[in-house]
Amino acid sequence: LVSPNVKSEGPKLVPFFKATCVYFVLWLPTSSPSWFSALIKCLPIFCLWVFLLAHGFTFLCAHSSARKILAGLIFSALGDAFLIWQEQGYFVHGLLMFAITHILYSSAFGMKPINVRAGLVITAVSFLCYILLYPYLSGPFTYLVAVYIALIGFMGWRAIAGLQLANDLWTWTKLSACLGAVLFMVSDLTIAVNKFCFPVPHSRAIIMATYYAAQMLIALSAVECQDVEVARKRT
């Protein structure tokens, strides 16, 4: 069921698209991290803050799902900034920020419906990803990556579980959350393989394109969280 105000969200996302274009046009080298490169990388996420804030403080105060997604975007920006200096020892800091992001997103997506089948599929995929990465991990990363995979897998499960295509109960916002979660997992898996296993061709372009798309879709999923929360109260 597509809300009549879907088209009205497009203009509010124009700054995000412009900021994303700026990032890809400038394509600042990662070999020389700076506060300017951190700003350019975080700018699209800042625009998603503005996108949610544009719906009004009353909306955010009334609906916890939107607040949690906004908080997740704030921690995401911090994670992006830390990862600018990952070669200087801040990779774990970025990992922690995104771990908190996934916890917040999971909470925003909620625990209903459970959808055991989706949970089992995500568990199997997460396990296979860890098996792939495990031989290349050492020290603290052996368990840090395991915990992170569990968190992003849980987030993905909760987003996918909400998309009930078979029962014709889906909405465009649930579809947006589902696609966003899947793209986020693709982005982070590419980061992990590129960092720990072997160089992935065009890795940076793949990582950032899927990441920005994921964040935009997850932010969009918050727009009609009012309807979702009303539905939860009725069940």
GROMACS .gro file of N, CA, C and O in nm, residues 50-165:
model
  464
   50VAL      N    1   1.864   1.594   0.846
   50VAL     CA    2   1.776   1.706   0.812
   50VAL      C    3   1.646   1.653   0.752
   50VAL      O    4   1.537   1.706   0.780
   51PHE      N    5   1.655   1.549   0.671
   51PHE     CA    6   1.536   1.488   0.611
   51PHE      C    7   1.437   1.446   0.718
   51PHE      O    8   1.316   1.472   0.708
   52LEU      N    9   1.486   1.380   0.824
   52LEU     CA   10   1.396   1.336   0.932
   52LEU      C   11   1.349   1.454   1.016
   52LEU      O   12   1.231   1.461   1.053
   53LEU      N   13   1.440   1.545   1.044
   53LEU     CA   14   1.403   1.663   1.124
   53LEU      C   15   1.300   1.749   1.051
   53LEU      O   16   1.220   1.818   1.115
   54ALA      N   17   1.301   1.743   0.918
   54ALA     CA   18   1.206   1.822   0.838
   54ALA      C   19   1.062   1.778   0.860
   54ALA      O   20   0.969   1.852   0.828
   55HIS      N   21   1.043   1.660   0.915
   55HIS     CA   22   0.907   1.612   0.943
   55HIS      C   23   0.855   1.667   1.076
   55HIS      O   24   0.741   1.640   1.112
   56GLY      N   25   0.940   1.742   1.144
   56GLY     CA   26   0.895   1.811   1.264
   56GLY      C   27   0.932   1.742   1.393
   56GLY      O   28   0.937   1.619   1.401
   57PHE      N   29   0.962   1.822   1.494
   57PHE     CA   30   0.997   1.768   1.626
   57PHE      C   31   0.878   1.697   1.689
   57PHE      O   32   0.894   1.603   1.765
   58THR      N   33   0.758   1.743   1.657
   58THR     CA   34   0.638   1.678   1.712
   58THR      C   35   0.630   1.534   1.665
   58THR      O   36   0.602   1.442   1.744
   59PHE      N   37   0.659   1.513   1.537
   59PHE     CA   38   0.660   1.379   1.480
   59PHE      C   39   0.765   1.292   1.548
   59PHE      O   40   0.738   1.178   1.588
   60LEU      N   41   0.886   1.345   1.564
   60LEU     CA   42   0.994   1.268   1.625
   60LEU      C   43   0.965   1.238   1.772
   60LEU      O   44   0.994   1.128   1.820
   61CYS      N   45   0.909   1.336   1.841
   61CYS     CA   46   0.879   1.315   1.983
   61CYS      C   47   0.769   1.211   2.003
   61CYS      O   48   0.768   1.137   2.101
   62ALA      N   49   0.677   1.205   1.907
   62ALA     CA   50   0.562   1.115   1.920
   62ALA      C   51   0.593   0.972   1.880
   62ALA      O   52   0.523   0.880   1.922
   63HIS      N   53   0.698   0.951   1.800
   63HIS     CA   54   0.721   0.818   1.744
   63HIS      C   55   0.864   0.770   1.769
   63HIS      O   56   0.959   0.824   1.712
   64SER      N   57   0.876   0.670   1.853
   64SER     CA   58   1.007   0.621   1.895
   64SER      C   59   1.087   0.561   1.780
   64SER      O   60   1.209   0.569   1.777
   65SER      N   61   1.020   0.499   1.682
   65SER     CA   62   1.092   0.437   1.570
   65SER      C   63   1.172   0.542   1.493
   65SER      O   64   1.287   0.520   1.458
   66ALA      N   65   1.110   0.657   1.469
   66ALA     CA   66   1.180   0.764   1.396
   66ALA      C   67   1.297   0.817   1.478
   66ALA      O   68   1.404   0.846   1.423
   67ARG      N   69   1.278   0.830   1.609
   67ARG     CA   70   1.387   0.879   1.696
   67ARG      C   71   1.505   0.781   1.694
   67ARG      O   72   1.621   0.823   1.691
   68LYS      N   73   1.476   0.652   1.697
   68LYS     CA   74   1.582   0.551   1.697
   68LYS      C   75   1.658   0.551   1.566
   68LYS      O   76   1.781   0.536   1.564
   69ILE      N   77   1.588   0.570   1.455
   69ILE     CA   78   1.656   0.576   1.326
   69ILE      C   79   1.740   0.702   1.316
   69ILE      O   80   1.854   0.698   1.266
   70LEU      N   81   1.690   0.814   1.367
   70LEU     CA   82   1.770   0.937   1.370
   70LEU      C   83   1.895   0.917   1.455
   70LEU      O   84   2.006   0.957   1.415
   71ALA      N   85   1.880   0.854   1.571
   71ALA     CA   86   1.995   0.826   1.658
   71ALA      C   87   2.094   0.735   1.586
   71ALA      O   88   2.216   0.753   1.595
   72GLY      N   89   2.042   0.636   1.512
   72GLY     CA   90   2.128   0.547   1.436
   72GLY      C   91   2.207   0.622   1.331
   72GLY      O   92   2.326   0.594   1.308
   73LEU      N   93   2.145   0.720   1.268
   73LEU     CA   94   2.215   0.801   1.168
   73LEU      C   95   2.324   0.887   1.232
   73LEU      O   96   2.428   0.912   1.171
   74ILE      N   97   2.299   0.932   1.353
   74ILE     CA   98   2.401   1.011   1.425
   74ILE      C   99   2.523   0.925   1.455
   74ILE      O  100   2.638   0.965   1.431
   75PHE      N  101   2.499   0.803   1.505
   75PHE     CA  102   2.612   0.712   1.533
   75PHE      C  103   2.680   0.669   1.403
   75PHE      O  104   2.802   0.646   1.401
   76SER      N  105   2.603   0.660   1.295
   76SER     CA  106   2.662   0.627   1.165
   76SER      C  107   2.761   0.734   1.120
   76SER      O  108   2.869   0.703   1.068
   77ALA      N  109   2.724   0.860   1.139
   77ALA     CA  110   2.814   0.969   1.102
   77ALA      C  111   2.943   0.963   1.184
   77ALA      O  112   3.053   0.985   1.131
   78LEU      N  113   2.930   0.932   1.312
   78LEU     CA  114   3.049   0.916   1.396
   78LEU      C  115   3.135   0.800   1.345
   78LEU      O  116   3.259   0.810   1.340
   79GLY      N  117   3.068   0.691   1.308
   79GLY     CA  118   3.141   0.576   1.254
   79GLY      C  119   3.213   0.611   1.125
   79GLY      O  120   3.329   0.572   1.105
   80ASP      N  121   3.146   0.687   1.038
   80ASP     CA  122   3.208   0.730   0.913
   80ASP      C  123   3.334   0.812   0.940
   80ASP      O  124   3.437   0.795   0.874
   81ALA      N  125   3.324   0.903   1.037
   81ALA     CA  126   3.438   0.987   1.070
   81ALA      C  127   3.555   0.905   1.123
   81ALA      O  128   3.670   0.924   1.081
   82PHE      N  129   3.526   0.810   1.212
   82PHE     CA  130   3.634   0.724   1.265
   82PHE      C  131   3.700   0.643   1.153
   82PHE      O  132   3.823   0.626   1.152
   83LEU      N  133   3.620   0.594   1.059
   83LEU     CA  134   3.676   0.510   0.952
   83LEU      C  135   3.764   0.588   0.855
   83LEU      O  136   3.845   0.528   0.784
   84ILE      N  137   3.749   0.721   0.854
   84ILE     CA  138   3.840   0.803   0.774
   84ILE      C  139   3.983   0.781   0.822
   84ILE      O  140   4.079   0.780   0.743
   85TRP      N  141   3.998   0.762   0.954
   85TRP     CA  142   4.130   0.742   1.014
   85TRP      C  143   4.151   0.597   1.058
   85TRP      O  144   4.222   0.571   1.154
   86GLN      N  145   4.092   0.503   0.985
   86GLN     CA  146   4.103   0.363   1.025
   86GLN      C  147   4.247   0.313   1.023
   86GLN      O  148   4.285   0.229   1.106
   87GLU      N  149   4.328   0.362   0.928
   87GLU     CA  150   4.468   0.319   0.921
   87GLU      C  151   4.550   0.377   1.035
   87GLU      O  152   4.663   0.332   1.060
   88GLN      N  153   4.495   0.477   1.102
   88GLN     CA  154   4.563   0.537   1.218
   88GLN      C  155   4.516   0.473   1.350
   88GLN      O  156   4.545   0.524   1.458
   89GLY      N  157   4.442   0.365   1.340
   89GLY     CA  158   4.403   0.290   1.459
   89GLY      C  159   4.260   0.312   1.507
   89GLY      O  160   4.226   0.275   1.619
   90TYR      N  161   4.174   0.371   1.421
   90TYR     CA  162   4.038   0.402   1.464
   90TYR      C  163   3.932   0.311   1.400
   90TYR      O  164   3.813   0.342   1.406
   91PHE      N  165   3.976   0.199   1.342
   91PHE     CA  166   3.880   0.108   1.279
   91PHE      C  167   3.783   0.050   1.382
   91PHE      O  168   3.662   0.043   1.358
   92VAL      N  169   3.835   0.008   1.497
   92VAL     CA  170   3.750  -0.050   1.601
   92VAL      C  171   3.649   0.051   1.652
   92VAL      O  172   3.533   0.016   1.682
   93HIS      N  173   3.690   0.177   1.663
   93HIS     CA  174   3.598   0.282   1.706
   93HIS      C  175   3.481   0.295   1.608
   93HIS      O  176   3.365   0.308   1.649
   94GLY      N  177   3.513   0.290   1.479
   94GLY     CA  178   3.408   0.295   1.378
   94GLY      C  179   3.318   0.173   1.386
   94GLY      O  180   3.195   0.184   1.374
   95LEU      N  181   3.378   0.058   1.409
   95LEU     CA  182   3.302  -0.067   1.424
   95LEU      C  183   3.202  -0.055   1.539
   95LEU      O  184   3.086  -0.096   1.527
   96LEU      N  185   3.247   0.002   1.650
   96LEU     CA  186   3.161   0.019   1.767
   96LEU      C  187   3.044   0.112   1.736
   96LEU      O  188   2.929   0.084   1.774
   97MET      N  189   3.071   0.222   1.667
   97MET     CA  190   2.964   0.317   1.632
   97MET      C  191   2.857   0.251   1.545
   97MET      O  192   2.737   0.269   1.567
   98PHE      N  193   2.901   0.171   1.450
   98PHE     CA  194   2.804   0.105   1.361
   98PHE      C  195   2.733  -0.011   1.432
   98PHE      O  196   2.618  -0.042   1.398
   99ALA      N  197   2.799  -0.072   1.529
   99ALA     CA  198   2.733  -0.175   1.609
   99ALA      C  199   2.615  -0.114   1.685
   99ALA      O  200   2.505  -0.171   1.690
  100ILE      N  201   2.638   0.004   1.743
  100ILE     CA  202   2.531   0.076   1.813
  100ILE      C  203   2.420   0.114   1.714
  100ILE      O  204   2.301   0.103   1.746
  101THR      N  205   2.460   0.155   1.594
  101THR     CA  206   2.362   0.188   1.489
  101THR      C  207   2.270   0.070   1.462
  101THR      O  208   2.148   0.085   1.454
  102HIS      N  209   2.327  -0.049   1.449
  102HIS     CA  210   2.246  -0.167   1.417
  102HIS      C  211   2.152  -0.205   1.532
  102HIS      O  212   2.040  -0.250   1.508
  103ILE      N  213   2.196  -0.182   1.654
  103ILE     CA  214   2.109  -0.207   1.770
  103ILE      C  215   1.990  -0.111   1.766
  103ILE      O  216   1.874  -0.151   1.788
  104LEU      N  217   2.018   0.015   1.736
  104LEU     CA  218   1.910   0.115   1.728
  104LEU      C  219   1.813   0.084   1.614
  104LEU      O  220   1.691   0.092   1.631
  105TYR      N  221   1.866   0.047   1.498
  105TYR     CA  222   1.780   0.013   1.385
  105TYR      C  223   1.695  -0.110   1.415
  105TYR      O  224   1.576  -0.115   1.381
  106SER      N  225   1.756  -0.209   1.478
  106SER     CA  226   1.682  -0.331   1.514
  106SER      C  227   1.564  -0.298   1.605
  106SER      O  228   1.453  -0.347   1.587
  107SER      N  229   1.590  -0.211   1.702
  107SER     CA  230   1.485  -0.169   1.795
  107SER      C  231   1.376  -0.091   1.721
  107SER      O  232   1.258  -0.106   1.750
  108ALA      N  233   1.417  -0.009   1.624
  108ALA     CA  234   1.320   0.069   1.547
  108ALA      C  235   1.230  -0.021   1.464
  108ALA      O  236   1.110   0.003   1.451
  109PHE      N  237   1.287  -0.129   1.408
  109PHE     CA  238   1.209  -0.220   1.325
  109PHE      C  239   1.115  -0.307   1.408
  109PHE      O  240   1.013  -0.354   1.357
  110GLY      N  241   1.149  -0.329   1.534
  110GLY     CA  242   1.061  -0.403   1.624
  110GLY      C  243   1.072  -0.554   1.612
  110GLY      O  244   1.140  -0.607   1.525
  111MET      N  245   1.001  -0.622   1.702
  111MET     CA  246   1.008  -0.768   1.709
  111MET      C  247   0.883  -0.838   1.655
  111MET      O  248   0.866  -0.958   1.673
  112LYS      N  249   0.794  -0.763   1.592
  112LYS     CA  250   0.674  -0.824   1.534
  112LYS      C  251   0.666  -0.789   1.386
  112LYS      O  252   0.688  -0.673   1.349
  113PRO      N  253   0.634  -0.888   1.301
  113PRO     CA  254   0.621  -1.031   1.329
  113PRO      C  255   0.758  -1.098   1.347
  113PRO      O  256   0.858  -1.043   1.303
  114ILE      N  257   0.760  -1.215   1.409
  114ILE     CA  258   0.887  -1.284   1.436
  114ILE      C  259   0.950  -1.334   1.306
  114ILE      O  260   1.067  -1.313   1.279
  115ASN      N  261   0.873  -1.404   1.222
  115ASN     CA  262   0.921  -1.458   1.094
  115ASN      C  263   1.046  -1.546   1.115
  115ASN      O  264   1.158  -1.507   1.081
  116VAL      N  265   1.021  -1.665   1.168
  116VAL     CA  266   1.129  -1.759   1.199
  116VAL      C  267   1.207  -1.797   1.073
  116VAL      O  268   1.330  -1.808   1.076
  117ARG      N  269   1.136  -1.816   0.962
  117ARG     CA  270   1.205  -1.856   0.838
  117ARG      C  271   1.310  -1.754   0.797
  117ARG      O  272   1.423  -1.791   0.763
  118ALA      N  273   1.272  -1.626   0.800
  118ALA     CA  274   1.369  -1.521   0.765
  118ALA      C  275   1.486  -1.521   0.862
  118ALA      O  276   1.602  -1.503   0.822
  119GLY      N  277   1.457  -1.545   0.991
  119GLY     CA  278   1.562  -1.551   1.092
  119GLY      C  279   1.660  -1.664   1.066
  119GLY      O  280   1.782  -1.646   1.079
  120LEU      N  281   1.610  -1.780   1.025
  120LEU     CA  282   1.697  -1.894   0.997
  120LEU      C  283   1.784  -1.868   0.874
  120LEU      O  284   1.903  -1.904   0.873
  121VAL      N  285   1.725  -1.806   0.772
  121VAL     CA  286   1.802  -1.775   0.650
  121VAL      C  287   1.914  -1.677   0.682
  121VAL      O  288   2.029  -1.696   0.642
  122ILE      N  289   1.881  -1.571   0.756
  122ILE     CA  290   1.982  -1.471   0.791
  122ILE      C  291   2.090  -1.533   0.880
  122ILE      O  292   2.210  -1.503   0.865
  123THR      N  293   2.051  -1.621   0.972
  123THR     CA  294   2.148  -1.689   1.059
  123THR      C  295   2.245  -1.772   0.976
  123THR      O  296   2.367  -1.769   0.998
  124ALA      N  297   2.192  -1.845   0.877
  124ALA     CA  298   2.276  -1.927   0.791
  124ALA      C  299   2.372  -1.841   0.709
  124ALA      O  300   2.492  -1.872   0.699
  125VAL      N  301   2.321  -1.731   0.653
  125VAL     CA  302   2.405  -1.641   0.573
  125VAL      C  303   2.514  -1.577   0.660
  125VAL      O  304   2.631  -1.569   0.620
  126SER      N  305   2.476  -1.534   0.780
  126SER     CA  306   2.572  -1.473   0.873
  126SER      C  307   2.682  -1.572   0.911
  126SER      O  308   2.801  -1.537   0.917
  127PHE      N  309   2.640  -1.696   0.937
  127PHE     CA  310   2.737  -1.801   0.975
  127PHE      C  311   2.834  -1.827   0.859
  127PHE      O  312   2.956  -1.836   0.881
  128LEU      N  313   2.783  -1.833   0.738
  128LEU     CA  314   2.869  -1.855   0.621
  128LEU      C  315   2.967  -1.739   0.601
  128LEU      O  316   3.084  -1.761   0.567
  129CYS      N  317   2.920  -1.619   0.625
  129CYS     CA  318   3.008  -1.501   0.613
  129CYS      C  319   3.122  -1.509   0.714
  129CYS      O  320   3.238  -1.480   0.681
  130TYR      N  321   3.090  -1.550   0.836
  130TYR     CA  322   3.194  -1.559   0.940
  130TYR      C  323   3.293  -1.670   0.908
  130TYR      O  324   3.414  -1.654   0.929
  131ILE      N  325   3.241  -1.782   0.855
  131ILE     CA  326   3.329  -1.893   0.817
  131ILE      C  327   3.426  -1.847   0.708
  131ILE      O  328   3.544  -1.884   0.707
  132LEU      N  329   3.375  -1.765   0.615
  132LEU     CA  330   3.460  -1.710   0.509
  132LEU      C  331   3.570  -1.621   0.566
  132LEU      O  332   3.687  -1.627   0.523
  133LEU      N  333   3.535  -1.538   0.664
  133LEU     CA  334   3.628  -1.440   0.719
  133LEU      C  335   3.723  -1.499   0.823
  133LEU      O  336   3.836  -1.451   0.839
  134TYR      N  337   3.678  -1.601   0.895
  134TYR     CA  338   3.750  -1.652   1.013
  134TYR      C  339   3.898  -1.681   0.988
  134TYR      O  340   3.983  -1.641   1.069
  135PRO      N  341   3.935  -1.750   0.879
  135PRO     CA  342   4.078  -1.781   0.859
  135PRO      C  343   4.166  -1.657   0.848
  135PRO      O  344   4.288  -1.666   0.868
  136TYR      N  345   4.106  -1.544   0.816
  136TYR     CA  346   4.183  -1.422   0.796
  136TYR      C  347   4.185  -1.331   0.919
  136TYR      O  348   4.253  -1.228   0.919
  137LEU      N  349   4.111  -1.369   1.022
  137LEU     CA  350   4.100  -1.286   1.141
  137LEU      C  351   4.202  -1.328   1.246
  137LEU      O  352   4.238  -1.445   1.257
  138SER      N  353   4.246  -1.232   1.325
  138SER     CA  354   4.340  -1.261   1.433
  138SER      C  355   4.318  -1.163   1.547
  138SER      O  356   4.262  -1.055   1.529
  139GLY      N  357   4.363  -1.201   1.665
  139GLY     CA  358   4.351  -1.115   1.782
  139GLY      C  359   4.207  -1.082   1.816
  139GLY      O  360   4.116  -1.165   1.796
  140PRO      N  361   4.183  -0.958   1.861
  140PRO     CA  362   4.047  -0.917   1.900
  140PRO      C  363   3.944  -0.926   1.787
  140PRO      O  364   3.825  -0.944   1.812
  141PHE      N  365   3.991  -0.915   1.663
  141PHE     CA  366   3.896  -0.917   1.550
  141PHE      C  367   3.825  -1.052   1.537
  141PHE      O  368   3.718  -1.059   1.479
  142THR      N  369   3.885  -1.158   1.594
  142THR     CA  370   3.822  -1.289   1.587
  142THR      C  371   3.683  -1.286   1.649
  142THR      O  372   3.588  -1.344   1.596
  143TYR      N  373   3.671  -1.218   1.765
  143TYR     CA  374   3.539  -1.211   1.830
  143TYR      C  375   3.465  -1.081   1.798
  143TYR      O  376   3.343  -1.078   1.796
  144LEU      N  377   3.538  -0.972   1.772
  144LEU     CA  378   3.471  -0.845   1.740
  144LEU      C  379   3.390  -0.858   1.610
  144LEU      O  380   3.276  -0.811   1.602
  145VAL      N  381   3.447  -0.923   1.510
  145VAL     CA  382   3.377  -0.941   1.383
  145VAL      C  383   3.258  -1.034   1.401
  145VAL      O  384   3.151  -1.013   1.342
  146ALA      N  385   3.274  -1.137   1.486
  146ALA     CA  386   3.163  -1.229   1.514
  146ALA      C  387   3.045  -1.155   1.576
  146ALA      O  388   2.929  -1.173   1.536
  147VAL      N  389   3.074  -1.070   1.674
  147VAL     CA  390   2.968  -0.993   1.740
  147VAL      C  391   2.903  -0.897   1.641
  147VAL      O  392   2.780  -0.883   1.637
  148TYR      N  393   2.985  -0.831   1.558
  148TYR     CA  394   2.932  -0.735   1.462
  148TYR      C  395   2.841  -0.804   1.360
  148TYR      O  396   2.733  -0.754   1.327
  149ILE      N  397   2.884  -0.920   1.311
  149ILE     CA  398   2.802  -0.995   1.215
  149ILE      C  399   2.669  -1.034   1.278
  149ILE      O  400   2.564  -1.027   1.214
  150ALA      N  401   2.675  -1.074   1.406
  150ALA     CA  402   2.551  -1.111   1.475
  150ALA      C  403   2.456  -0.991   1.485
  150ALA      O  404   2.334  -1.005   1.463
  151LEU      N  405   2.511  -0.873   1.513
  151LEU     CA  406   2.428  -0.753   1.528
  151LEU      C  407   2.367  -0.708   1.395
  151LEU      O  408   2.248  -0.679   1.388
  152ILE      N  409   2.449  -0.706   1.290
  152ILE     CA  410   2.395  -0.661   1.161
  152ILE      C  411   2.301  -0.767   1.104
  152ILE      O  412   2.201  -0.736   1.038
  153GLY      N  413   2.329  -0.894   1.134
  153GLY     CA  414   2.238  -1.000   1.092
  153GLY      C  415   2.103  -0.989   1.161
  153GLY      O  416   1.998  -1.007   1.098
  154PHE      N  417   2.106  -0.957   1.290
  154PHE     CA  418   1.981  -0.939   1.365
  154PHE      C  419   1.902  -0.821   1.309
  154PHE      O  420   1.780  -0.829   1.292
  155MET      N  421   1.974  -0.713   1.279
  155MET     CA  422   1.908  -0.596   1.220
  155MET      C  423   1.843  -0.632   1.087
  155MET      O  424   1.728  -0.595   1.058
  156GLY      N  425   1.917  -0.707   1.005
  156GLY     CA  426   1.864  -0.749   0.876
  156GLY      C  427   1.741  -0.837   0.891
  156GLY      O  428   1.643  -0.822   0.817
  157TRP      N  429   1.744  -0.926   0.989
  157TRP     CA  430   1.630  -1.014   1.015
  157TRP      C  431   1.506  -0.934   1.050
  157TRP      O  432   1.397  -0.956   0.998
  158ARG      N  433   1.521  -0.836   1.141
  158ARG     CA  434   1.406  -0.758   1.185
  158ARG      C  435   1.348  -0.673   1.069
  158ARG      O  436   1.227  -0.652   1.062
  159ALA      N  437   1.436  -0.625   0.981
  159ALA     CA  438   1.388  -0.547   0.867
  159ALA      C  439   1.316  -0.636   0.767
  159ALA      O  440   1.208  -0.602   0.718
  160ILE      N  441   1.374  -0.751   0.737
  160ILE     CA  442   1.315  -0.844   0.640
  160ILE      C  443   1.186  -0.904   0.695
  160ILE      O  444   1.089  -0.924   0.621
  161ALA      N  445   1.184  -0.932   0.825
  161ALA     CA  446   1.066  -0.995   0.887
  161ALA      C  447   0.942  -0.908   0.873
  161ALA      O  448   0.830  -0.959   0.865
  162GLY      N  449   0.961  -0.777   0.869
  162GLY     CA  450   0.847  -0.686   0.860
  162GLY      C  451   0.782  -0.684   0.723
  162GLY      O  452   0.670  -0.636   0.708
  163LEU      N  453   0.852  -0.738   0.624
  163LEU     CA  454   0.801  -0.736   0.486
  163LEU      C  455   0.722  -0.864   0.460
  163LEU      O  456   0.778  -0.967   0.426
  164GLN      N  457   0.590  -0.856   0.476
  164GLN     CA  458   0.503  -0.973   0.462
  164GLN      C  459   0.438  -0.973   0.323
  164GLN      O  460   0.321  -0.942   0.307
  165LEU      N  461   0.517  -1.013   0.224
  165LEU     CA  462   0.468  -1.012   0.087
  165LEU      C  463   0.358  -1.115   0.064
  165LEU      O  464   0.259  -1.089  -0.005
   0.00000   0.00000   0.00000
